[in-house]
Amino acid sequence: MNRRHFLRYGTLAGASSLLAVGTRDLWFPHHAWGQSRRSPRLIVILLRGAVDGLNVVVPYRESAYYEARPSVAIPQPGQPQGALPLNNQFGLHPALEALMPLWKAGQLAFVHACGSPDATRSHFDAQDYMETGIPGNKRIKDGWLNRLLANLPAGPITQAVNIGAQTPLILSGSQQVTTLPLGKKAVRRQSIDNIPVQEAFDRLYQGDNALAKAYQRGRQARTALLAEFNTEMMQASKGAPSPVNAASDLNRLAKLMTGKTQTQVASISFGNWDTHVNQGSSQGPLANRLRSLGEGIQQLTQALGSTFNDTTIVVMSEFGRTVGENGNQGTDHGHGNVMWILGGQVNGQQVYGNWPGLAETQLYQGRDLAVTTDFRDAIASILTQHMGLNSTQLAQVFPGHSVQQTLPIF
């Protein structure tokens, strides 16, 4: 048994729920990070399936927003179930009320109209590009978080951790990463999808009258629609769990960030954001997921305690959704989105980025929010101002990218 195998088996024996992967040499010197005054940490939360950023941070002054979304728009602040006002232009989805104390404390900011310069509407390509940090190149096999790790002082085996079933592309690469499996993977079904309930209704409406025929047609249509919807949702999520249990998973992450593992970089993914059908407005499926996520993130910041002062949390998704809703009271794959940034040192209470507007002439390809901030520029601001990278190191994290704008996030 060589040294690498010995250390790997030793880690597995000491923490049975941990699975170490990667190819980095596991013999670390005493790492400099623990000797510095600051211990900057970074958590990246990926929302797989393309969350609707226009309903997360609502441009409530835009009449075009309400004209394009007759059933899924979030009402203006002050109206019943309206958006929570952030400033005189934007409001937060009311289901994210748990995050408002962080906004008011100046520890939460957003970058709107942020995204990838690549025009793809494929979940898989867009996620890969956002995780590699090299849009348009499908040959890249390592992620920008792994390349970031290579530019940080080497730490223990748990310096970089992924919460999930497998290491995502964003953390894949030559540097050592540890994966902590999720606690629950169960696929939750609603009562309406319960087979005995369906069979009972089938027996009740098995006749040939008009009401029975209407039920049978509706039943067949719903089954076919949900089957396709669920298939696409699961594919877009890449196996990431719904945010229903976000709080418990994020609490586990907080324990790693504050414990003896000295975890500095972490990622976690939540799926089920692909809202083609029955998206809802202030209430409904999207609102339920946002509420779970918002409450989970709020609990994460509390669980981090004083460590939150040295932690930045980034929430991002592969692309946004169409400005206009579709015929199924949902939204389709779009372009620009909103990035969330939280942290004890964040210059918050700000919606960064240049807002392009939602008038037809201002839209990307006549249907989507235009991207005015490359997501790499927003992350580059975090890596230089928070993680302390210099320009040479930044070029190694995002090779070939020239930063166009620096955001004063810290």
CSV table of C-alpha atoms in Angstrom, one decimal:
chain,number,residue,atom,x,y,z
A,1,MET,CA,0.0,0.0,0.0
A,2,ASN,CA,1.5,3.3,-1.0
A,3,ARG,CA,1.2,6.6,0.9
A,4,ARG,CA,-1.8,7.8,-1.2
A,5,HIS,CA,-3.8,4.7,-0.6
A,6,PHE,CA,-2.9,4.7,3.1
A,7,LEU,CA,-4.1,8.2,3.6
A,8,ARG,CA,-7.3,7.6,1.6
A,9,TYR,CA,-8.2,4.5,3.5
A,10,GLY,CA,-7.4,6.3,6.8
A,11,THR,CA,-9.8,9.1,5.9
A,12,LEU,CA,-12.6,6.7,5.0
A,13,ALA,CA,-12.0,4.8,8.3
A,14,GLY,CA,-12.1,8.0,10.3
A,15,ALA,CA,-15.3,9.4,8.7
A,16,SER,CA,-17.3,6.7,7.1
A,17,SER,CA,-19.8,9.1,5.5
A,18,LEU,CA,-17.0,10.9,3.6
A,19,LEU,CA,-15.8,9.7,0.2
A,20,ALA,CA,-12.6,11.2,-0.9
A,21,VAL,CA,-12.0,11.6,-4.7
A,22,GLY,CA,-9.5,13.3,-6.8
A,23,THR,CA,-5.8,13.0,-7.6
A,24,ARG,CA,-4.1,15.6,-5.5
A,25,ASP,CA,-1.1,14.6,-3.4
A,26,LEU,CA,-2.6,14.1,0.0
A,27,TRP,CA,0.5,15.0,2.0
A,28,PHE,CA,0.0,18.6,2.9
A,29,PRO,CA,2.5,20.9,4.6
A,30,HIS,CA,1.3,23.0,7.5
A,31,HIS,CA,-0.9,25.3,5.4
A,32,ALA,CA,-0.6,29.0,5.6
A,33,TRP,CA,-4.3,29.7,5.7
A,34,GLY,CA,-4.5,28.9,9.4
A,35,GLN,CA,-1.7,31.3,10.1
A,36,SER,CA,-3.3,34.4,8.5
A,37,ARG,CA,-5.6,36.8,10.2
A,38,ARG,CA,-8.4,36.1,7.7
A,39,SER,CA,-9.8,32.8,6.8
A,40,PRO,CA,-11.8,33.6,3.7
A,41,ARG,CA,-14.3,30.9,2.8
A,42,LEU,CA,-16.5,30.5,-0.3
A,43,ILE,CA,-19.8,28.5,-0.7
A,44,VAL,CA,-21.3,28.1,-4.2
A,45,ILE,CA,-25.0,27.0,-4.4
A,46,LEU,CA,-26.1,25.9,-7.8
A,47,LEU,CA,-29.8,26.1,-8.7
A,48,ARG,CA,-30.1,23.5,-11.5
A,49,GLY,CA,-32.9,23.8,-13.9
A,50,ALA,CA,-32.7,27.6,-14.5
A,51,VAL,CA,-34.5,29.5,-11.7
A,52,ASP,CA,-36.7,32.4,-12.8
A,53,GLY,CA,-34.5,35.3,-11.8
A,54,LEU,CA,-37.2,37.8,-12.8
A,55,ASN,CA,-39.5,36.5,-10.1
A,56,VAL,CA,-36.6,36.3,-7.5
A,57,VAL,CA,-35.6,39.9,-7.8
A,58,VAL,CA,-38.7,41.5,-9.4
A,59,PRO,CA,-38.4,44.6,-11.6
A,60,TYR,CA,-41.7,45.9,-10.3
A,61,ARG,CA,-41.4,49.3,-12.0
A,62,GLU,CA,-41.4,47.6,-15.5
A,63,SER,CA,-44.9,47.7,-17.0
A,64,ALA,CA,-43.6,45.2,-19.6
A,65,TYR,CA,-43.0,42.7,-16.8
A,66,TYR,CA,-46.6,42.7,-15.8
A,67,GLU,CA,-47.9,42.7,-19.4
A,68,ALA,CA,-45.8,39.7,-20.3
A,69,ARG,CA,-46.8,37.7,-17.2
A,70,PRO,CA,-50.5,37.9,-16.6
A,71,SER,CA,-50.6,34.9,-14.1
A,72,VAL,CA,-47.0,34.4,-12.8
A,73,ALA,CA,-45.9,38.0,-12.1
A,74,ILE,CA,-45.3,39.0,-8.5
A,75,PRO,CA,-47.5,42.0,-7.5
A,76,GLN,CA,-45.8,45.3,-6.7
A,77,PRO,CA,-44.8,46.0,-3.1
A,78,GLY,CA,-47.7,47.1,-1.0
A,79,GLN,CA,-50.2,45.0,-2.8
A,80,PRO,CA,-51.5,41.7,-1.4
A,81,GLN,CA,-48.7,39.1,-1.6
A,82,GLY,CA,-46.6,41.7,-3.2
A,83,ALA,CA,-42.8,41.8,-3.6
A,84,LEU,CA,-40.7,42.8,-0.6
A,85,PRO,CA,-39.2,46.2,-1.6
A,86,LEU,CA,-35.4,46.2,-2.0
A,87,ASN,CA,-35.2,49.7,-3.5
A,88,ASN,CA,-37.2,51.9,-5.8
A,89,GLN,CA,-36.8,49.6,-8.7
A,90,PHE,CA,-36.6,46.0,-7.5
A,91,GLY,CA,-38.4,43.8,-5.0
A,92,LEU,CA,-37.7,40.3,-3.5
A,93,HIS,CA,-40.1,37.4,-4.0
A,94,PRO,CA,-42.2,37.3,-0.8
A,95,ALA,CA,-41.3,33.6,-0.3
A,96,LEU,CA,-37.8,34.8,0.4
A,97,GLU,CA,-38.8,36.8,3.4
A,98,ALA,CA,-36.3,34.9,5.6
A,99,LEU,CA,-33.5,36.7,3.7
A,100,MET,CA,-34.8,40.2,4.4
A,101,PRO,CA,-32.9,40.6,7.7
A,102,LEU,CA,-29.7,39.9,5.8
A,103,TRP,CA,-30.6,42.5,3.2
A,104,LYS,CA,-31.3,45.1,5.9
A,105,ALA,CA,-28.1,44.2,7.6
A,106,GLY,CA,-26.1,44.9,4.4
A,107,GLN,CA,-25.0,41.3,4.1
A,108,LEU,CA,-27.0,40.4,0.9
A,109,ALA,CA,-26.6,41.8,-2.6
A,110,PHE,CA,-27.7,40.8,-6.1
A,111,VAL,CA,-26.2,41.1,-9.6
A,112,HIS,CA,-29.1,41.4,-12.0
A,113,ALA,CA,-29.0,40.7,-15.7
A,114,CYS,CA,-26.0,38.5,-15.0
A,115,GLY,CA,-25.2,35.3,-16.9
A,116,SER,CA,-23.2,33.6,-19.6
A,117,PRO,CA,-22.3,35.2,-22.9
A,118,ASP,CA,-23.0,31.9,-24.6
A,119,ALA,CA,-26.4,31.8,-26.2
A,120,THR,CA,-27.2,28.1,-25.6
A,121,ARG,CA,-30.6,27.3,-24.1
A,122,SER,CA,-29.5,23.7,-23.2
A,123,HIS,CA,-29.4,23.1,-19.5
A,124,PHE,CA,-26.5,20.7,-19.9
A,125,ASP,CA,-24.3,22.9,-22.0
A,126,ALA,CA,-25.1,26.0,-19.9
A,127,GLN,CA,-24.4,24.3,-16.6
A,128,ASP,CA,-21.1,22.9,-17.9
A,129,TYR,CA,-20.0,26.3,-19.2
A,130,MET,CA,-20.9,28.0,-15.9
A,131,GLU,CA,-19.1,25.3,-13.9
A,132,THR,CA,-16.0,25.3,-16.0
A,133,GLY,CA,-16.0,29.1,-16.4
A,134,ILE,CA,-15.1,28.7,-20.1
A,135,PRO,CA,-18.4,29.2,-22.1
A,136,GLY,CA,-18.5,27.7,-25.5
A,137,ASN,CA,-15.9,25.0,-24.9
A,138,LYS,CA,-17.3,21.6,-24.2
A,139,ARG,CA,-13.9,19.9,-24.0
A,140,ILE,CA,-13.0,21.4,-20.6
A,141,LYS,CA,-13.0,18.7,-17.9
A,142,ASP,CA,-12.2,20.8,-14.8
A,143,GLY,CA,-14.2,23.4,-12.9
A,144,TRP,CA,-13.3,26.9,-11.8
A,145,LEU,CA,-13.7,26.1,-8.1
A,146,ASN,CA,-11.1,23.3,-8.5
A,147,ARG,CA,-8.7,25.7,-10.3
A,148,LEU,CA,-9.4,28.2,-7.5
A,149,LEU,CA,-8.3,25.5,-5.0
A,150,ALA,CA,-5.0,25.2,-6.9
A,151,ASN,CA,-4.3,28.9,-6.2
A,152,LEU,CA,-5.0,28.7,-2.5
A,153,PRO,CA,-2.5,27.6,0.2
A,154,ALA,CA,-2.9,23.9,0.5
A,155,GLY,CA,-5.1,22.7,3.3
A,156,PRO,CA,-6.3,19.4,4.8
A,157,ILE,CA,-8.2,16.8,2.8
A,158,THR,CA,-11.5,18.5,3.7
A,159,GLN,CA,-10.4,21.9,2.4
A,160,ALA,CA,-12.9,21.6,-0.4
A,161,VAL,CA,-16.2,19.8,0.1
A,162,ASN,CA,-19.2,19.0,-2.1
A,163,ILE,CA,-22.5,18.1,-0.6
A,164,GLY,CA,-24.2,15.8,-3.0
A,165,ALA,CA,-24.2,12.4,-4.6
A,166,GLN,CA,-21.2,13.0,-6.8
A,167,THR,CA,-18.5,15.6,-7.4
A,168,PRO,CA,-19.9,18.2,-9.8
A,169,LEU,CA,-18.0,19.6,-12.7
A,170,ILE,CA,-17.4,22.9,-10.9
A,171,LEU,CA,-15.2,21.1,-8.3
A,172,SER,CA,-13.8,18.5,-10.6
A,173,GLY,CA,-10.1,18.6,-11.6
A,174,SER,CA,-6.6,17.8,-10.4
A,175,GLN,CA,-7.1,19.1,-6.8
A,176,GLN,CA,-8.4,17.0,-4.0
A,177,VAL,CA,-12.1,17.3,-3.2
A,178,THR,CA,-14.2,15.5,-0.6
A,179,THR,CA,-17.8,14.6,-1.3
A,180,LEU,CA,-20.4,14.3,1.5
A,181,PRO,CA,-23.5,12.4,0.4
A,182,LEU,CA,-26.9,13.9,0.9
A,183,GLY,CA,-28.9,12.7,3.9
A,184,LYS,CA,-32.2,12.2,2.0
A,185,LYS,CA,-32.8,11.3,-1.7
A,186,ALA,CA,-36.4,10.3,-1.6
A,187,VAL,CA,-38.5,11.5,-4.4
A,188,ARG,CA,-41.6,13.0,-2.8
A,189,ARG,CA,-44.9,12.4,-4.5
A,190,GLN,CA,-48.1,14.5,-4.0
A,191,SER,CA,-51.3,12.9,-2.9
A,192,ILE,CA,-52.8,13.5,-6.3
A,193,ASP,CA,-50.2,11.2,-7.8
A,194,ASN,CA,-51.0,8.4,-5.4
A,195,ILE,CA,-52.0,5.3,-7.4
A,196,PRO,CA,-54.9,4.2,-5.1
A,197,VAL,CA,-56.4,7.7,-5.3
A,198,GLN,CA,-56.1,7.7,-9.0
A,199,GLU,CA,-57.7,4.2,-9.2
A,200,ALA,CA,-60.5,5.4,-7.0
A,201,PHE,CA,-61.3,8.3,-9.3
A,202,ASP,CA,-60.9,6.0,-12.4
A,203,ARG,CA,-63.6,3.7,-11.0
A,204,LEU,CA,-65.8,6.6,-10.2
A,205,TYR,CA,-65.6,8.1,-13.7
A,206,GLN,CA,-65.3,5.0,-15.8
A,207,GLY,CA,-68.7,5.6,-17.5
A,208,ASP,CA,-69.5,7.0,-20.9
A,209,ASN,CA,-71.3,10.1,-20.0
A,210,ALA,CA,-70.0,13.6,-20.6
A,211,LEU,CA,-68.5,14.1,-17.2
A,212,ALA,CA,-66.7,10.8,-17.2
A,213,LYS,CA,-65.3,11.5,-20.7
A,214,ALA,CA,-64.1,14.9,-19.6
A,215,TYR,CA,-62.3,13.3,-16.6
A,216,GLN,CA,-60.7,10.6,-18.7
A,217,ARG,CA,-59.4,13.1,-21.2
A,218,GLY,CA,-58.1,15.3,-18.4
A,219,ARG,CA,-56.5,12.4,-16.7
A,220,GLN,CA,-54.7,11.2,-19.8
A,221,ALA,CA,-53.5,14.8,-20.6
A,222,ARG,CA,-52.2,15.4,-17.1
A,223,THR,CA,-50.4,12.1,-17.0
A,224,ALA,CA,-48.6,12.7,-20.3
A,225,LEU,CA,-47.8,16.3,-19.4
A,226,LEU,CA,-46.4,15.5,-16.0
A,227,ALA,CA,-44.4,12.6,-17.3
A,228,GLU,CA,-42.6,14.8,-19.8
A,229,PHE,CA,-42.3,17.6,-17.3
A,230,ASN,CA,-40.8,15.4,-14.6
A,231,THR,CA,-38.4,13.8,-17.0
A,232,GLU,CA,-37.1,17.1,-18.2
A,233,MET,CA,-37.0,18.5,-14.6
A,234,MET,CA,-35.0,15.5,-13.4
A,235,GLN,CA,-32.6,15.7,-16.4
A,236,ALA,CA,-32.1,19.4,-15.9
A,237,SER,CA,-31.4,18.9,-12.2
A,238,LYS,CA,-28.6,16.4,-13.0
A,239,GLY,CA,-29.6,14.4,-9.9
A,240,ALA,CA,-29.6,17.4,-7.6
A,241,PRO,CA,-32.3,17.2,-4.9
A,242,SER,CA,-35.2,19.5,-4.5
A,243,PRO,CA,-34.6,22.3,-2.0
A,244,VAL,CA,-37.3,20.9,0.3
A,245,ASN,CA,-34.5,19.7,2.7
A,246,ALA,CA,-32.2,22.6,2.0
A,247,ALA,CA,-32.0,23.5,5.7
A,248,SER,CA,-30.7,20.2,6.9
A,249,ASP,CA,-28.2,19.9,4.1
A,250,LEU,CA,-27.0,23.5,4.6
A,251,ASN,CA,-26.7,22.9,8.3
A,252,ARG,CA,-24.4,20.0,7.7
A,253,LEU,CA,-22.3,22.2,5.5
A,254,ALA,CA,-22.2,24.9,8.2
A,255,LYS,CA,-20.8,22.3,10.7
A,256,LEU,CA,-18.0,21.6,8.2
A,257,MET,CA,-17.2,25.2,7.7
A,258,THR,CA,-17.0,25.9,11.4
A,259,GLY,CA,-15.5,22.7,12.6
A,260,LYS,CA,-12.1,21.1,12.7
A,261,THR,CA,-12.3,20.1,9.0
A,262,GLN,CA,-11.1,23.6,8.0
A,263,THR,CA,-13.3,23.5,5.0
A,264,GLN,CA,-12.6,26.6,2.9
A,265,VAL,CA,-14.4,25.9,-0.4
A,266,ALA,CA,-17.7,24.1,-0.8
A,267,SER,CA,-20.5,23.6,-3.3
A,268,ILE,CA,-24.0,22.2,-3.1
A,269,SER,CA,-26.7,21.9,-5.8
A,270,PHE,CA,-30.5,22.0,-5.6
A,271,GLY,CA,-32.7,21.0,-8.5
A,272,ASN,CA,-36.3,21.3,-9.7
A,273,TRP,CA,-36.2,24.9,-10.9
A,274,ASP,CA,-37.3,24.2,-14.5
A,275,THR,CA,-40.7,25.8,-14.3
A,276,HIS,CA,-42.3,25.2,-17.7
A,277,VAL,CA,-45.7,24.3,-16.1
A,278,ASN,CA,-47.7,25.8,-13.3
A,279,GLN,CA,-45.0,28.0,-12.0
A,280,GLY,CA,-47.2,30.0,-9.7
A,281,SER,CA,-46.7,33.6,-8.6
A,282,SER,CA,-46.4,34.7,-4.9
A,283,GLN,CA,-47.7,31.2,-4.1
A,284,GLY,CA,-47.3,27.9,-5.9
A,285,PRO,CA,-44.5,25.5,-6.7
A,286,LEU,CA,-41.7,28.0,-7.4
A,287,ALA,CA,-42.7,30.0,-4.2
A,288,ASN,CA,-42.5,26.8,-2.2
A,289,ARG,CA,-39.0,26.0,-3.4
A,290,LEU,CA,-37.8,29.5,-2.9
A,291,ARG,CA,-39.2,29.5,0.7
A,292,SER,CA,-37.3,26.3,1.5
A,293,LEU,CA,-34.2,27.6,0.0
A,294,GLY,CA,-34.4,31.0,1.6
A,295,GLU,CA,-35.1,29.6,5.0
A,296,GLY,CA,-32.2,27.1,4.5
A,297,ILE,CA,-29.8,29.8,3.6
A,298,GLN,CA,-30.9,32.0,6.5
A,299,GLN,CA,-30.3,29.0,8.9
A,300,LEU,CA,-26.9,28.5,7.2
A,301,THR,CA,-25.8,32.0,8.0
A,302,GLN,CA,-26.9,31.6,11.6
A,303,ALA,CA,-25.2,28.3,12.0
A,304,LEU,CA,-22.0,29.7,10.6
A,305,GLY,CA,-21.9,32.1,13.6
A,306,SER,CA,-18.8,34.3,13.5
A,307,THR,CA,-17.5,32.3,10.6
A,308,PHE,CA,-20.1,34.1,8.4
A,309,ASN,CA,-17.9,37.2,8.7
A,310,ASP,CA,-15.2,35.5,6.6
A,311,THR,CA,-17.7,33.6,4.3
A,312,THR,CA,-19.2,34.5,1.0
A,313,ILE,CA,-22.1,32.6,-0.4
A,314,VAL,CA,-22.9,32.7,-4.1
A,315,VAL,CA,-26.2,31.4,-5.5
A,316,MET,CA,-26.3,31.0,-9.3
A,317,SER,CA,-28.2,29.2,-12.0
A,318,GLU,CA,-27.3,28.3,-15.6
A,319,PHE,CA,-29.6,30.8,-17.3
A,320,GLY,CA,-32.8,32.7,-16.8
A,321,ARG,CA,-36.2,32.3,-18.2
A,322,THR,CA,-38.4,34.0,-20.8
A,323,VAL,CA,-39.9,37.3,-19.9
A,324,GLY,CA,-43.3,36.2,-21.2
A,325,GLU,CA,-45.1,33.3,-19.6
A,326,ASN,CA,-46.1,30.4,-21.8
A,327,GLY,CA,-49.5,28.7,-22.3
A,328,ASN,CA,-49.0,26.4,-19.3
A,329,GLN,CA,-48.7,29.2,-16.8
A,330,GLY,CA,-45.0,28.7,-16.7
A,331,THR,CA,-41.8,30.1,-18.3
A,332,ASP,CA,-39.4,28.7,-20.8
A,333,HIS,CA,-35.6,28.7,-21.1
A,334,GLY,CA,-34.3,32.2,-21.3
A,335,HIS,CA,-31.0,34.1,-21.0
A,336,GLY,CA,-30.1,36.7,-18.3
A,337,ASN,CA,-30.6,35.8,-14.6
A,338,VAL,CA,-29.7,37.2,-11.2
A,339,MET,CA,-26.8,36.1,-9.0
A,340,TRP,CA,-27.2,36.2,-5.2
A,341,ILE,CA,-24.2,37.2,-3.0
A,342,LEU,CA,-24.3,36.9,0.8
A,343,GLY,CA,-21.6,37.4,3.4
A,344,GLY,CA,-20.5,39.1,6.5
A,345,GLN,CA,-18.2,41.5,4.6
A,346,VAL,CA,-20.4,41.9,1.5
A,347,ASN,CA,-21.3,45.5,0.6
A,348,GLY,CA,-24.9,44.6,0.6
A,349,GLN,CA,-28.3,46.3,0.1
A,350,GLN,CA,-27.2,46.7,-3.5
A,351,VAL,CA,-28.5,45.4,-6.8
A,352,TYR,CA,-25.4,45.5,-8.9
A,353,GLY,CA,-25.2,45.4,-12.7
A,354,ASN,CA,-26.6,47.5,-15.5
A,355,TRP,CA,-30.3,46.9,-15.9
A,356,PRO,CA,-31.1,46.7,-19.6
A,357,GLY,CA,-34.9,47.0,-19.3
A,358,LEU,CA,-37.7,44.7,-20.5
A,359,ALA,CA,-39.2,46.7,-23.4
A,360,GLU,CA,-39.3,44.6,-26.6
A,361,THR,CA,-36.4,46.5,-28.2
A,362,GLN,CA,-34.3,45.9,-25.0
A,363,LEU,CA,-34.7,42.1,-24.9
A,364,TYR,CA,-32.2,39.6,-26.0
A,365,GLN,CA,-33.5,37.9,-29.2
A,366,GLY,CA,-36.8,39.7,-28.5
A,367,ARG,CA,-37.7,37.4,-25.6
A,368,ASP,CA,-35.2,37.3,-22.8
A,369,LEU,CA,-33.5,39.6,-20.3
A,370,ALA,CA,-30.2,40.7,-21.8
A,371,VAL,CA,-27.0,39.8,-20.0
A,372,THR,CA,-25.0,42.9,-19.1
A,373,THR,CA,-22.7,41.4,-16.6
A,374,ASP,CA,-20.6,38.3,-17.4
A,375,PHE,CA,-20.9,35.9,-14.5
A,376,ARG,CA,-17.1,35.5,-14.5
A,377,ASP,CA,-16.8,39.3,-13.9
A,378,ALA,CA,-19.0,39.0,-10.8
A,379,ILE,CA,-17.1,36.0,-9.5
A,380,ALA,CA,-13.7,37.6,-10.3
A,381,SER,CA,-14.7,40.5,-8.1
A,382,ILE,CA,-15.3,38.0,-5.2
A,383,LEU,CA,-12.1,36.0,-5.9
A,384,THR,CA,-9.9,39.2,-5.9
A,385,GLN,CA,-11.6,41.2,-3.1
A,386,HIS,CA,-12.6,38.3,-0.8
A,387,MET,CA,-10.3,35.4,-1.5
A,388,GLY,CA,-7.2,37.6,-2.2
A,389,LEU,CA,-6.3,36.3,-5.7
A,390,ASN,CA,-4.0,38.4,-7.8
A,391,SER,CA,-4.4,38.9,-11.6
A,392,THR,CA,-2.1,36.1,-12.4
A,393,GLN,CA,-4.0,33.6,-10.3
A,394,LEU,CA,-7.3,34.9,-11.6
A,395,ALA,CA,-6.2,34.2,-15.1
A,396,GLN,CA,-5.5,30.6,-14.1
A,397,VAL,CA,-9.1,30.3,-12.6
A,398,PHE,CA,-10.7,31.8,-15.7
A,399,PRO,CA,-8.2,31.2,-18.6
A,400,GLY,CA,-8.8,33.3,-21.6
A,401,HIS,CA,-11.3,35.6,-20.0
A,402,SER,CA,-10.6,39.4,-19.8
A,403,VAL,CA,-12.5,41.0,-17.0
A,404,GLN,CA,-14.7,43.8,-18.4
A,405,GLN,CA,-16.0,45.3,-15.1
A,406,THR,CA,-15.2,45.0,-11.4
A,407,LEU,CA,-18.0,45.2,-9.0
A,408,PRO,CA,-17.4,46.8,-5.5
A,409,ILE,CA,-19.0,43.8,-3.7
A,410,PHE,CA,-16.7,44.2,-0.7
